[in-house]
């Protein structure tokens, strides 16, 4: 068993706490916010609110009450959120796509902004007479309301009793602010500004170690066609890459997964791009690597492809068959050679001299980090034992389930990235 060679940066990764806290807005990275708009003049601020939530990394679905559509159009909210806006409780089109129950399950947070006195009264009384109130009843997600009303309506004992009841049920109250109101009155009842609402939403979630970061991960095997029915490939199942993708999302990252053909379900919240050949994978990587913070090459890319692909099924005629192979592009090296590449992480599955070959690949491909592993044990297995090789040291990661080891790998990557950027 290899011992850590340097008690320096790499070893510290496993001993120290990770990484310095990032700005809170990052805790919205990957979060699903259902924005409920009820019918008040402050509804116009929802355009900016949606834009800011998306900028902070959240995905936004908008549900409007009928009254809200008098103040801001569903079309505006659709254009800004990038998603169809939901208004009707009984909507055959929505039922076919995302029903109220699916929306209720989808949300990490339901934010009602603006929340009118009437809407607060309705949810305080557990009404379910429109889509938004029904959703709130049907959801286990945290609920937050941003009241917006005339100061006298806010001060009214009935409204205060309703708000108290909501708070007692765990509903968060964002605001209201004091100041001049649309009706000319001055006092409490103004909806918080979009920026304050975004901060309030962010404060409800803990930032993960990868919050605010974008990862590009290659996965699975590639297939290189010989003829219409045959190809050259390998035994990569995609399990390691998919485990990294789902753990990275859980740690707050945005993940793009460029995947060869595998039989795995796409992890939630991951954007997957399907490819077949090494050239397809390279094209997809070149199209998506810009703006990424971390590139992880887990794919077992075919190093060679047949020089010619027969358009007809190759017939069994001769005693032997010779197929000329030509070299495929080296995807990870191509990305590493670009200007301002992401933090580059490779994998190497070897059958002998695992560490020596791993070190050589780290150097040759100009990578920041590489996980060397035993090809015989890792392909299509649920577990992996890998050694992290970095220009300044090596650390052995104990054998474990691929999700467990993926968490260790991501922890290490996030620490090294912080050091690199320091
Ligand atoms: O998919 P699983 O069944 O879970 O198995 C996981 C795994 C064994 C595939 C994974 O742990 C692994 O080790 N992946 C790398 C496989 C390999 O041996 O790669 P390589 O030594 O050919 O390449 C080294 C690095 O260069 C890798 O990051 C690879 O993605 C990249 N590469 C290689 C060739 C090429 N043409 N382009 C590349 O980008």
GROMACS .gro file of C-alpha atoms and ligand atoms in nm:
model
  461
    1UNK     CA    1   0.000   0.000   0.000
    2UNK     CA    2   0.134   0.337  -0.097
    3UNK     CA    3   0.180   0.592   0.178
    4UNK     CA    4   0.120   0.962   0.121
    5UNK     CA    5   0.452   1.088  -0.012
    6UNK     CA    6   0.422   1.445   0.108
    7UNK     CA    7   0.258   1.562   0.425
    8UNK     CA    8   0.182   1.883   0.241
    9UNK     CA    9  -0.109   2.024   0.049
   10UNK     CA   10  -0.277   1.700  -0.054
   11UNK     CA   11  -0.262   1.535   0.285
   12UNK     CA   12  -0.392   1.850   0.451
   13UNK     CA   13  -0.700   1.829   0.233
   14UNK     CA   14  -0.820   1.535   0.434
   15UNK     CA   15  -0.734   1.681   0.771
   16UNK     CA   16  -0.856   2.034   0.746
   17UNK     CA   17  -1.198   2.179   0.702
   18UNK     CA   18  -1.304   2.268   0.352
   19UNK     CA   19  -1.285   2.542   0.185
   20UNK     CA   20  -1.331   2.902   0.305
   21UNK     CA   21  -1.698   3.000   0.296
   22UNK     CA   22  -1.808   3.149  -0.034
   23UNK     CA   23  -2.056   3.434  -0.067
   24UNK     CA   24  -2.401   3.323   0.047
   25UNK     CA   25  -2.565   3.386  -0.294
   26UNK     CA   26  -2.383   3.072  -0.408
   27UNK     CA   27  -2.604   2.862  -0.186
   28UNK     CA   28  -2.877   2.912  -0.449
   29UNK     CA   29  -2.665   2.726  -0.703
   30UNK     CA   30  -2.878   2.440  -0.842
   31UNK     CA   31  -3.176   2.521  -0.621
   32UNK     CA   32  -3.529   2.501  -0.756
   33UNK     CA   33  -3.736   2.803  -0.661
   34UNK     CA   34  -4.108   2.809  -0.726
   35UNK     CA   35  -4.201   3.177  -0.741
   36UNK     CA   36  -4.567   3.233  -0.660
   37UNK     CA   37  -4.697   3.574  -0.764
   38UNK     CA   38  -5.021   3.705  -0.618
   39UNK     CA   39  -5.205   4.013  -0.739
   40UNK     CA   40  -5.036   4.325  -0.606
   41UNK     CA   41  -4.867   4.621  -0.770
   42UNK     CA   42  -4.525   4.493  -0.650
   43UNK     CA   43  -4.568   4.202  -0.897
   44UNK     CA   44  -4.372   4.408  -1.149
   45UNK     CA   45  -4.062   4.356  -0.933
   46UNK     CA   46  -4.086   3.981  -1.002
   47UNK     CA   47  -3.922   4.034  -1.340
   48UNK     CA   48  -3.602   4.154  -1.172
   49UNK     CA   49  -3.639   3.901  -0.890
   50UNK     CA   50  -3.653   3.612  -1.139
   51UNK     CA   51  -3.351   3.743  -1.328
   52UNK     CA   52  -3.152   3.771  -1.006
   53UNK     CA   53  -3.250   3.426  -0.878
   54UNK     CA   54  -3.138   3.271  -1.207
   55UNK     CA   55  -2.814   3.470  -1.197
   56UNK     CA   56  -2.752   3.325  -0.850
   57UNK     CA   57  -2.775   2.975  -1.003
   58UNK     CA   58  -3.135   2.883  -0.921
   59UNK     CA   59  -3.391   2.736  -1.159
   60UNK     CA   60  -3.721   2.924  -1.140
   61UNK     CA   61  -4.074   2.807  -1.218
   62UNK     CA   62  -4.342   3.074  -1.192
   63UNK     CA   63  -4.699   3.020  -1.072
   64UNK     CA   64  -4.933   3.320  -1.089
   65UNK     CA   65  -5.275   3.384  -0.944
   66UNK     CA   66  -5.529   3.520  -1.194
   67UNK     CA   67  -5.509   3.861  -1.023
   68UNK     CA   68  -5.131   3.865  -1.066
   69UNK     CA   69  -5.170   3.839  -1.444
   70UNK     CA   70  -5.337   4.185  -1.432
   71UNK     CA   71  -5.011   4.334  -1.303
   72UNK     CA   72  -4.746   4.149  -1.504
   73UNK     CA   73  -4.796   3.918  -1.800
   74UNK     CA   74  -4.726   3.546  -1.792
   75UNK     CA   75  -4.539   3.599  -2.118
   76UNK     CA   76  -4.289   3.831  -1.948
   77UNK     CA   77  -4.238   3.582  -1.667
   78UNK     CA   78  -4.205   3.295  -1.915
   79UNK     CA   79  -3.940   3.482  -2.112
   80UNK     CA   80  -3.743   3.562  -1.797
   81UNK     CA   81  -3.772   3.227  -1.622
   82UNK     CA   82  -3.726   3.024  -1.940
   83UNK     CA   83  -4.016   2.805  -1.829
   84UNK     CA   84  -4.386   2.791  -1.908
   85UNK     CA   85  -4.584   2.992  -1.651
   86UNK     CA   86  -4.856   2.810  -1.459
   87UNK     CA   87  -5.184   2.988  -1.381
   88UNK     CA   88  -5.474   2.741  -1.399
   89UNK     CA   89  -5.538   2.470  -1.142
   90UNK     CA   90  -5.715   2.255  -1.398
   91UNK     CA   91  -5.501   2.287  -1.706
   92UNK     CA   92  -5.494   1.980  -1.934
   93UNK     CA   93  -5.173   2.101  -2.097
   94UNK     CA   94  -5.000   2.146  -1.762
   95UNK     CA   95  -5.126   1.810  -1.638
   96UNK     CA   96  -4.952   1.647  -1.933
   97UNK     CA   97  -4.627   1.830  -1.857
   98UNK     CA   98  -4.595   1.940  -1.495
   99UNK     CA   99  -4.904   1.903  -1.276
  100UNK     CA  100  -4.958   2.085  -0.946
  101UNK     CA  101  -4.836   1.780  -0.756
  102UNK     CA  102  -4.520   1.756  -0.964
  103UNK     CA  103  -4.457   2.127  -0.917
  104UNK     CA  104  -4.511   2.089  -0.543
  105UNK     CA  105  -4.256   1.806  -0.533
  106UNK     CA  106  -4.015   1.985  -0.768
  107UNK     CA  107  -3.958   2.291  -0.548
  108UNK     CA  108  -3.676   2.332  -0.295
  109UNK     CA  109  -3.846   2.654  -0.185
  110UNK     CA  110  -4.180   2.818  -0.259
  111UNK     CA  111  -4.150   3.196  -0.243
  112UNK     CA  112  -4.472   3.396  -0.263
  113UNK     CA  113  -4.381   3.747  -0.375
  114UNK     CA  114  -4.573   3.968  -0.357
  115UNK     CA  115  -4.801   3.805  -0.099
  116UNK     CA  116  -5.118   4.014  -0.076
  117UNK     CA  117  -5.332   4.035   0.240
  118UNK     CA  118  -5.593   3.821   0.066
  119UNK     CA  119  -5.344   3.554  -0.041
  120UNK     CA  120  -5.192   3.541   0.310
  121UNK     CA  121  -5.545   3.497   0.451
  122UNK     CA  122  -5.615   3.216   0.207
  123UNK     CA  123  -5.303   3.016   0.285
  124UNK     CA  124  -5.340   3.083   0.658
  125UNK     CA  125  -5.678   2.913   0.623
  126UNK     CA  126  -5.529   2.626   0.419
  127UNK     CA  127  -5.748   2.708   0.117
  128UNK     CA  128  -5.690   2.526  -0.211
  129UNK     CA  129  -5.903   2.726  -0.452
  130UNK     CA  130  -5.637   2.811  -0.708
  131UNK     CA  131  -5.313   2.661  -0.832
  132UNK     CA  132  -5.077   2.854  -0.603
  133UNK     CA  133  -5.269   2.788  -0.280
  134UNK     CA  134  -5.314   2.420  -0.376
  135UNK     CA  135  -4.943   2.384  -0.443
  136UNK     CA  136  -4.859   2.530  -0.105
  137UNK     CA  137  -5.087   2.276   0.063
  138UNK     CA  138  -4.939   1.991  -0.138
  139UNK     CA  139  -4.571   2.073  -0.091
  140UNK     CA  140  -4.323   1.969   0.176
  141UNK     CA  141  -4.082   2.241   0.062
  142UNK     CA  142  -4.017   2.541   0.286
  143UNK     CA  143  -4.258   2.827   0.218
  144UNK     CA  144  -4.161   3.195   0.235
  145UNK     CA  145  -4.392   3.492   0.188
  146UNK     CA  146  -4.295   3.848   0.103
  147UNK     CA  147  -4.595   4.059   0.208
  148UNK     CA  148  -4.688   4.361   0.002
  149UNK     CA  149  -4.991   4.569   0.096
  150UNK     CA  150  -5.114   4.901   0.224
  151UNK     CA  151  -4.979   4.983   0.572
  152UNK     CA  152  -5.328   4.981   0.729
  153UNK     CA  153  -5.403   4.638   0.582
  154UNK     CA  154  -5.069   4.511   0.719
  155UNK     CA  155  -5.143   4.656   1.065
  156UNK     CA  156  -5.495   4.507   1.067
  157UNK     CA  157  -5.539   4.256   1.349
  158UNK     CA  158  -5.680   3.998   1.107
  159UNK     CA  159  -5.374   4.015   0.881
  160UNK     CA  160  -5.141   4.002   1.182
  161UNK     CA  161  -5.323   3.695   1.314
  162UNK     CA  162  -5.291   3.526   0.973
  163UNK     CA  163  -4.919   3.605   0.952
  164UNK     CA  164  -4.866   3.475   1.305
  165UNK     CA  165  -5.043   3.154   1.216
  166UNK     CA  166  -4.824   3.106   0.909
  167UNK     CA  167  -4.509   3.169   1.110
  168UNK     CA  168  -4.620   2.919   1.371
  169UNK     CA  169  -4.646   2.661   1.092
  170UNK     CA  170  -4.286   2.726   0.991
  171UNK     CA  171  -4.351   2.966   0.706
  172UNK     CA  172  -4.074   3.226   0.664
  173UNK     CA  173  -4.165   3.592   0.652
  174UNK     CA  174  -3.947   3.810   0.428
  175UNK     CA  175  -4.027   4.173   0.516
  176UNK     CA  176  -4.227   4.380   0.468
  177UNK     CA  177  -4.019   4.695   0.444
  178UNK     CA  178  -4.129   5.039   0.557
  179UNK     CA  179  -4.154   5.338   0.332
  180UNK     CA  180  -4.364   5.520   0.079
  181UNK     CA  181  -4.634   5.305  -0.074
  182UNK     CA  182  -4.792   5.299  -0.420
  183UNK     CA  183  -5.114   5.442  -0.267
  184UNK     CA  184  -4.926   5.739  -0.116
  185UNK     CA  185  -4.931   5.611   0.244
  186UNK     CA  186  -4.610   5.574   0.438
  187UNK     CA  187  -4.546   5.279   0.671
  188UNK     CA  188  -4.475   4.906   0.679
  189UNK     CA  189  -4.614   4.701   0.389
  190UNK     CA  190  -4.371   4.747   0.100
  191UNK     CA  191  -4.238   4.429  -0.057
  192UNK     CA  192  -3.863   4.382  -0.001
  193UNK     CA  193  -3.648   4.472  -0.299
  194UNK     CA  194  -3.552   4.180  -0.531
  195UNK     CA  195  -3.190   4.182  -0.410
  196UNK     CA  196  -3.301   4.152  -0.046
  197UNK     CA  197  -3.539   3.869  -0.137
  198UNK     CA  198  -3.261   3.681  -0.316
  199UNK     CA  199  -3.041   3.718  -0.009
  200UNK     CA  200  -3.322   3.596   0.218
  201UNK     CA  201  -3.373   3.291  -0.008
  202UNK     CA  202  -2.999   3.218  -0.013
  203UNK     CA  203  -2.984   3.234   0.367
  204UNK     CA  204  -3.222   2.935   0.383
  205UNK     CA  205  -2.970   2.703   0.215
  206UNK     CA  206  -2.621   2.602   0.322
  207UNK     CA  207  -2.359   2.651   0.050
  208UNK     CA  208  -2.195   2.325  -0.059
  209UNK     CA  209  -1.820   2.288  -0.116
  210UNK     CA  210  -1.876   2.333  -0.491
  211UNK     CA  211  -2.148   2.599  -0.479
  212UNK     CA  212  -2.116   2.843  -0.765
  213UNK     CA  213  -1.880   2.618  -0.963
  214UNK     CA  214  -1.948   2.460  -1.302
  215UNK     CA  215  -1.810   2.112  -1.372
  216UNK     CA  216  -1.775   1.938  -1.706
  217UNK     CA  217  -1.743   1.560  -1.669
  218UNK     CA  218  -1.683   1.306  -1.946
  219UNK     CA  219  -1.834   0.964  -1.887
  220UNK     CA  220  -1.858   0.608  -2.010
  221UNK     CA  221  -1.698   0.447  -2.312
  222UNK     CA  222  -1.690   0.575  -2.668
  223UNK     CA  223  -1.789   0.352  -2.959
  224UNK     CA  224  -1.592   0.352  -3.282
  225UNK     CA  225  -1.787   0.196  -3.568
  226UNK     CA  226  -1.642  -0.073  -3.795
  227UNK     CA  227  -1.954  -0.116  -4.002
  228UNK     CA  228  -2.329  -0.049  -3.950
  229UNK     CA  229  -2.357  -0.319  -3.681
  230UNK     CA  230  -2.015  -0.348  -3.513
  231UNK     CA  231  -1.797  -0.120  -3.307
  232UNK     CA  232  -1.481  -0.108  -3.094
  233UNK     CA  233  -1.546  -0.009  -2.734
  234UNK     CA  234  -1.461  -0.102  -2.373
  235UNK     CA  235  -1.628  -0.205  -2.047
  236UNK     CA  236  -1.673   0.139  -1.891
  237UNK     CA  237  -2.020   0.150  -1.734
  238UNK     CA  238  -2.022   0.523  -1.657
  239UNK     CA  239  -2.076   0.448  -1.285
  240UNK     CA  240  -1.775   0.648  -1.165
  241UNK     CA  241  -1.856   0.955  -1.374
  242UNK     CA  242  -2.226   0.948  -1.288
  243UNK     CA  243  -2.140   0.915  -0.917
  244UNK     CA  244  -1.915   1.221  -0.947
  245UNK     CA  245  -2.189   1.411  -1.130
  246UNK     CA  246  -2.457   1.342  -0.870
  247UNK     CA  247  -2.222   1.411  -0.576
  248UNK     CA  248  -2.107   1.735  -0.740
  249UNK     CA  249  -2.468   1.848  -0.773
  250UNK     CA  250  -2.526   1.761  -0.407
  251UNK     CA  251  -2.222   1.977  -0.325
  252UNK     CA  252  -2.384   2.271  -0.506
  253UNK     CA  253  -2.215   2.254  -0.848
  254UNK     CA  254  -2.371   2.297  -1.186
  255UNK     CA  255  -2.278   1.987  -1.385
  256UNK     CA  256  -2.260   1.915  -1.756
  257UNK     CA  257  -2.208   1.546  -1.825
  258UNK     CA  258  -2.083   1.444  -2.167
  259UNK     CA  259  -2.160   1.078  -2.182
  260UNK     CA  260  -2.084   0.789  -2.410
  261UNK     CA  261  -2.347   0.512  -2.434
  262UNK     CA  262  -2.428   0.376  -2.086
  263UNK     CA  263  -2.731   0.219  -1.922
  264UNK     CA  264  -2.762   0.465  -1.634
  265UNK     CA  265  -3.032   0.719  -1.549
  266UNK     CA  266  -2.921   1.081  -1.573
  267UNK     CA  267  -2.867   1.213  -1.218
  268UNK     CA  268  -3.113   1.484  -1.115
  269UNK     CA  269  -3.022   1.843  -1.205
  270UNK     CA  270  -2.742   1.731  -1.434
  271UNK     CA  271  -2.733   1.848  -1.795
  272UNK     CA  272  -2.639   1.543  -2.002
  273UNK     CA  273  -2.514   1.545  -2.358
  274UNK     CA  274  -2.509   1.207  -2.530
  275UNK     CA  275  -2.222   1.121  -2.762
  276UNK     CA  276  -2.103   0.806  -2.934
  277UNK     CA  277  -1.751   0.848  -3.070
  278UNK     CA  278  -1.435   1.011  -2.936
  279UNK     CA  279  -1.469   1.281  -3.201
  280UNK     CA  280  -1.830   1.352  -3.086
  281UNK     CA  281  -1.703   1.372  -2.728
  282UNK     CA  282  -1.428   1.615  -2.825
  283UNK     CA  283  -1.674   1.832  -3.021
  284UNK     CA  284  -1.915   1.843  -2.726
  285UNK     CA  285  -1.630   1.924  -2.483
  286UNK     CA  286  -1.502   2.205  -2.704
  287UNK     CA  287  -1.853   2.343  -2.725
  288UNK     CA  288  -1.909   2.339  -2.349
  289UNK     CA  289  -1.578   2.374  -2.161
  290UNK     CA  290  -1.564   2.754  -2.170
  291UNK     CA  291  -1.690   2.906  -1.847
  292UNK     CA  292  -1.635   2.574  -1.665
  293UNK     CA  293  -1.426   2.579  -1.350
  294UNK     CA  294  -1.338   2.210  -1.341
  295UNK     CA  295  -1.302   1.948  -1.615
  296UNK     CA  296  -1.301   1.582  -1.506
  297UNK     CA  297  -1.213   1.325  -1.773
  298UNK     CA  298  -1.354   0.998  -1.642
  299UNK     CA  299  -1.444   0.859  -1.985
  300UNK     CA  300  -1.259   0.559  -2.117
  301UNK     CA  301  -1.210   0.711  -2.460
  302UNK     CA  302  -1.112   0.475  -2.743
  303UNK     CA  303  -0.755   0.567  -2.831
  304UNK     CA  304  -0.800   0.440  -3.189
  305UNK     CA  305  -1.080   0.415  -3.443
  306UNK     CA  306  -1.105   0.224  -3.770
  307UNK     CA  307  -0.962   0.431  -4.053
  308UNK     CA  308  -1.260   0.345  -4.271
  309UNK     CA  309  -1.613   0.259  -4.167
  310UNK     CA  310  -1.762   0.004  -4.402
  311UNK     CA  311  -2.104   0.115  -4.527
  312UNK     CA  312  -2.207  -0.251  -4.558
  313UNK     CA  313  -2.188  -0.523  -4.294
  314UNK     CA  314  -1.841  -0.677  -4.318
  315UNK     CA  315  -1.878  -1.034  -4.451
  316UNK     CA  316  -1.704  -1.335  -4.302
  317UNK     CA  317  -1.497  -1.453  -4.597
  318UNK     CA  318  -1.121  -1.462  -4.529
  319UNK     CA  319  -0.953  -1.663  -4.251
  320UNK     CA  320  -0.832  -1.339  -4.099
  321UNK     CA  321  -0.931  -0.977  -4.125
  322UNK     CA  322  -0.708  -0.674  -4.091
  323UNK     CA  323  -0.853  -0.345  -3.983
  324UNK     CA  324  -0.637  -0.036  -3.991
  325UNK     CA  325  -0.685   0.187  -3.689
  326UNK     CA  326  -0.597   0.553  -3.666
  327UNK     CA  327  -0.543   0.758  -3.353
  328UNK     CA  328  -0.833   0.944  -3.195
  329UNK     CA  329  -0.789   1.297  -3.063
  330UNK     CA  330  -0.685   1.317  -2.697
  331UNK     CA  331  -0.975   1.513  -2.554
  332UNK     CA  332  -0.835   1.602  -2.213
  333UNK     CA  333  -0.499   1.712  -2.359
  334UNK     CA  334  -0.675   1.932  -2.614
  335UNK     CA  335  -0.876   2.108  -2.345
  336UNK     CA  336  -0.572   2.141  -2.116
  337UNK     CA  337  -0.380   2.306  -2.401
  338UNK     CA  338  -0.641   2.582  -2.451
  339UNK     CA  339  -0.602   2.934  -2.312
  340UNK     CA  340  -0.731   2.959  -1.955
  341UNK     CA  341  -0.834   2.595  -1.923
  342UNK     CA  342  -1.050   2.481  -1.631
  343UNK     CA  343  -0.886   2.296  -1.339
  344UNK     CA  344  -0.800   1.974  -1.523
  345UNK     CA  345  -0.861   1.635  -1.359
  346UNK     CA  346  -0.789   1.307  -1.533
  347UNK     CA  347  -0.832   0.940  -1.455
  348UNK     CA  348  -0.605   0.652  -1.551
  349UNK     CA  349  -0.711   0.288  -1.531
  350UNK     CA  350  -0.403   0.068  -1.560
  351UNK     CA  351  -0.338  -0.304  -1.533
  352UNK     CA  352   0.025  -0.271  -1.414
  353UNK     CA  353   0.264  -0.002  -1.284
  354UNK     CA  354  -0.046   0.195  -1.196
  355UNK     CA  355   0.127   0.484  -1.023
  356UNK     CA  356   0.413   0.520  -1.270
  357UNK     CA  357   0.176   0.529  -1.566
  358UNK     CA  358  -0.053   0.763  -1.374
  359UNK     CA  359   0.231   1.008  -1.300
  360UNK     CA  360   0.337   0.995  -1.662
  361UNK     CA  361  -0.016   1.074  -1.784
  362UNK     CA  362  -0.051   1.363  -1.538
  363UNK     CA  363   0.268   1.514  -1.681
  364UNK     CA  364   0.211   1.430  -2.049
  365UNK     CA  365  -0.146   1.557  -2.054
  366UNK     CA  366  -0.061   1.866  -1.845
  367UNK     CA  367  -0.322   1.794  -1.578
  368UNK     CA  368  -0.368   1.944  -1.231
  369UNK     CA  369  -0.473   1.616  -1.072
  370UNK     CA  370  -0.518   1.253  -1.175
  371UNK     CA  371  -0.686   0.956  -1.011
  372UNK     CA  372  -0.496   0.638  -1.090
  373UNK     CA  373  -0.690   0.315  -1.045
  374UNK     CA  374  -0.668  -0.053  -1.116
  375UNK     CA  375  -0.845  -0.128  -1.446
  376UNK     CA  376  -0.913  -0.489  -1.351
  377UNK     CA  377  -1.107  -0.389  -1.039
  378UNK     CA  378  -1.275  -0.066  -1.148
  379UNK     CA  379  -1.441  -0.114  -1.487
  380UNK     CA  380  -1.813  -0.178  -1.439
  381UNK     CA  381  -1.768  -0.225  -1.066
  382UNK     CA  382  -1.961  -0.045  -0.790
  383UNK     CA  383  -1.642   0.032  -0.600
  384UNK     CA  384  -1.305   0.192  -0.669
  385UNK     CA  385  -0.969   0.236  -0.496
  386UNK     CA  386  -0.776   0.527  -0.642
  387UNK     CA  387  -0.458   0.721  -0.575
  388UNK     CA  388  -0.472   1.096  -0.622
  389UNK     CA  389  -0.159   1.216  -0.801
  390UNK     CA  390  -0.086   1.588  -0.797
  391UNK     CA  391   0.229   1.775  -0.897
  392UNK     CA  392   0.309   1.828  -0.528
  393UNK     CA  393   0.208   1.496  -0.377
  394UNK     CA  394   0.008   1.176  -0.374
  395UNK     CA  395  -0.269   1.051  -0.150
  396UNK     CA  396  -0.427   0.710  -0.146
  397UNK     CA  397  -0.805   0.710  -0.126
  398UNK     CA  398  -0.928   0.399   0.049
  399UNK     CA  399  -1.141   0.153  -0.143
  400UNK     CA  400  -1.511   0.227  -0.129
  401UNK     CA  401  -1.837   0.259  -0.310
  402UNK     CA  402  -1.803   0.494  -0.610
  403UNK     CA  403  -2.032   0.758  -0.454
  404UNK     CA  404  -1.834   0.756  -0.132
  405UNK     CA  405  -1.501   0.787  -0.313
  406UNK     CA  406  -1.651   1.053  -0.546
  407UNK     CA  407  -1.719   1.270  -0.239
  408UNK     CA  408  -1.354   1.236  -0.131
  409UNK     CA  409  -1.237   1.320  -0.482
  410UNK     CA  410  -1.457   1.631  -0.502
  411UNK     CA  411  -1.341   1.747  -0.160
  412UNK     CA  412  -0.983   1.717  -0.275
  413UNK     CA  413  -1.055   1.892  -0.605
  414UNK     CA  414  -1.230   2.181  -0.431
  415UNK     CA  415  -0.939   2.230  -0.189
  416UNK     CA  416  -0.679   2.219  -0.464
  417UNK     CA  417  -0.883   2.460  -0.673
  418UNK     CA  418  -0.894   2.708  -0.386
  419UNK     CA  419  -0.513   2.677  -0.351
  420UNK     CA  420  -0.465   2.721  -0.728
  421UNK     CA  421  -0.678   3.034  -0.733
  422UNK     CA  422  -0.521   3.182  -0.416
  423LIG     O1  423  -1.713   0.372  -1.607
  423LIG     P1  424  -1.681   0.278  -1.491
  423LIG     O2  425  -1.725   0.138  -1.521
  423LIG     O3  426  -1.732   0.330  -1.360
  423LIG     O4  427  -1.524   0.271  -1.481
  423LIG     C1  428  -1.450   0.381  -1.439
  423LIG     C2  429  -1.323   0.398  -1.520
  423LIG     C3  430  -1.234   0.275  -1.507
  423LIG     C4  431  -1.357   0.419  -1.668
  423LIG     C5  432  -1.250   0.525  -1.463
  423LIG     O5  433  -1.219   0.503  -1.330
  423LIG     C6  434  -1.119   0.554  -1.536
  423LIG     O6  435  -1.012   0.519  -1.493
  423LIG     N1  436  -1.128   0.629  -1.649
  423LIG     C7  437  -1.013   0.655  -1.738
  423LIG     C8  438  -0.989   0.535  -1.824
  423LIG     C9  439  -0.853   0.530  -1.890
  423LIG     O7  440  -0.783   0.439  -1.878
  423LIG     O8  441  -0.820   0.638  -1.952
  423LIG     P2  442  -0.679   0.659  -2.029
  423LIG     O9  443  -0.565   0.615  -1.948
  423LIG    O10  444  -0.697   0.605  -2.166
  423LIG    O11  445  -0.679   0.814  -2.035
  423LIG    C10  446  -0.626   0.901  -1.935
  423LIG    C11  447  -0.711   1.026  -1.931
  423LIG    O12  448  -0.718   1.084  -2.060
  423LIG    C12  449  -0.853   1.000  -1.889
  423LIG    O13  450  -0.894   1.111  -1.809
  423LIG    C13  451  -0.932   0.995  -2.019
  423LIG    O14  452  -1.066   1.037  -2.005
  423LIG    C14  453  -0.852   1.093  -2.105
  423LIG     N2  454  -0.852   1.062  -2.248
  423LIG    C15  455  -0.798   0.947  -2.296
  423LIG    C16  456  -0.794   0.922  -2.431
  423LIG    C17  457  -0.848   1.017  -2.521
  423LIG     N3  458  -0.847   0.996  -2.650
  423LIG     N4  459  -0.903   1.129  -2.471
  423LIG    C18  460  -0.905   1.153  -2.338
  423LIG    O15  461  -0.957   1.257  -2.294
   0.00000   0.00000   0.00000
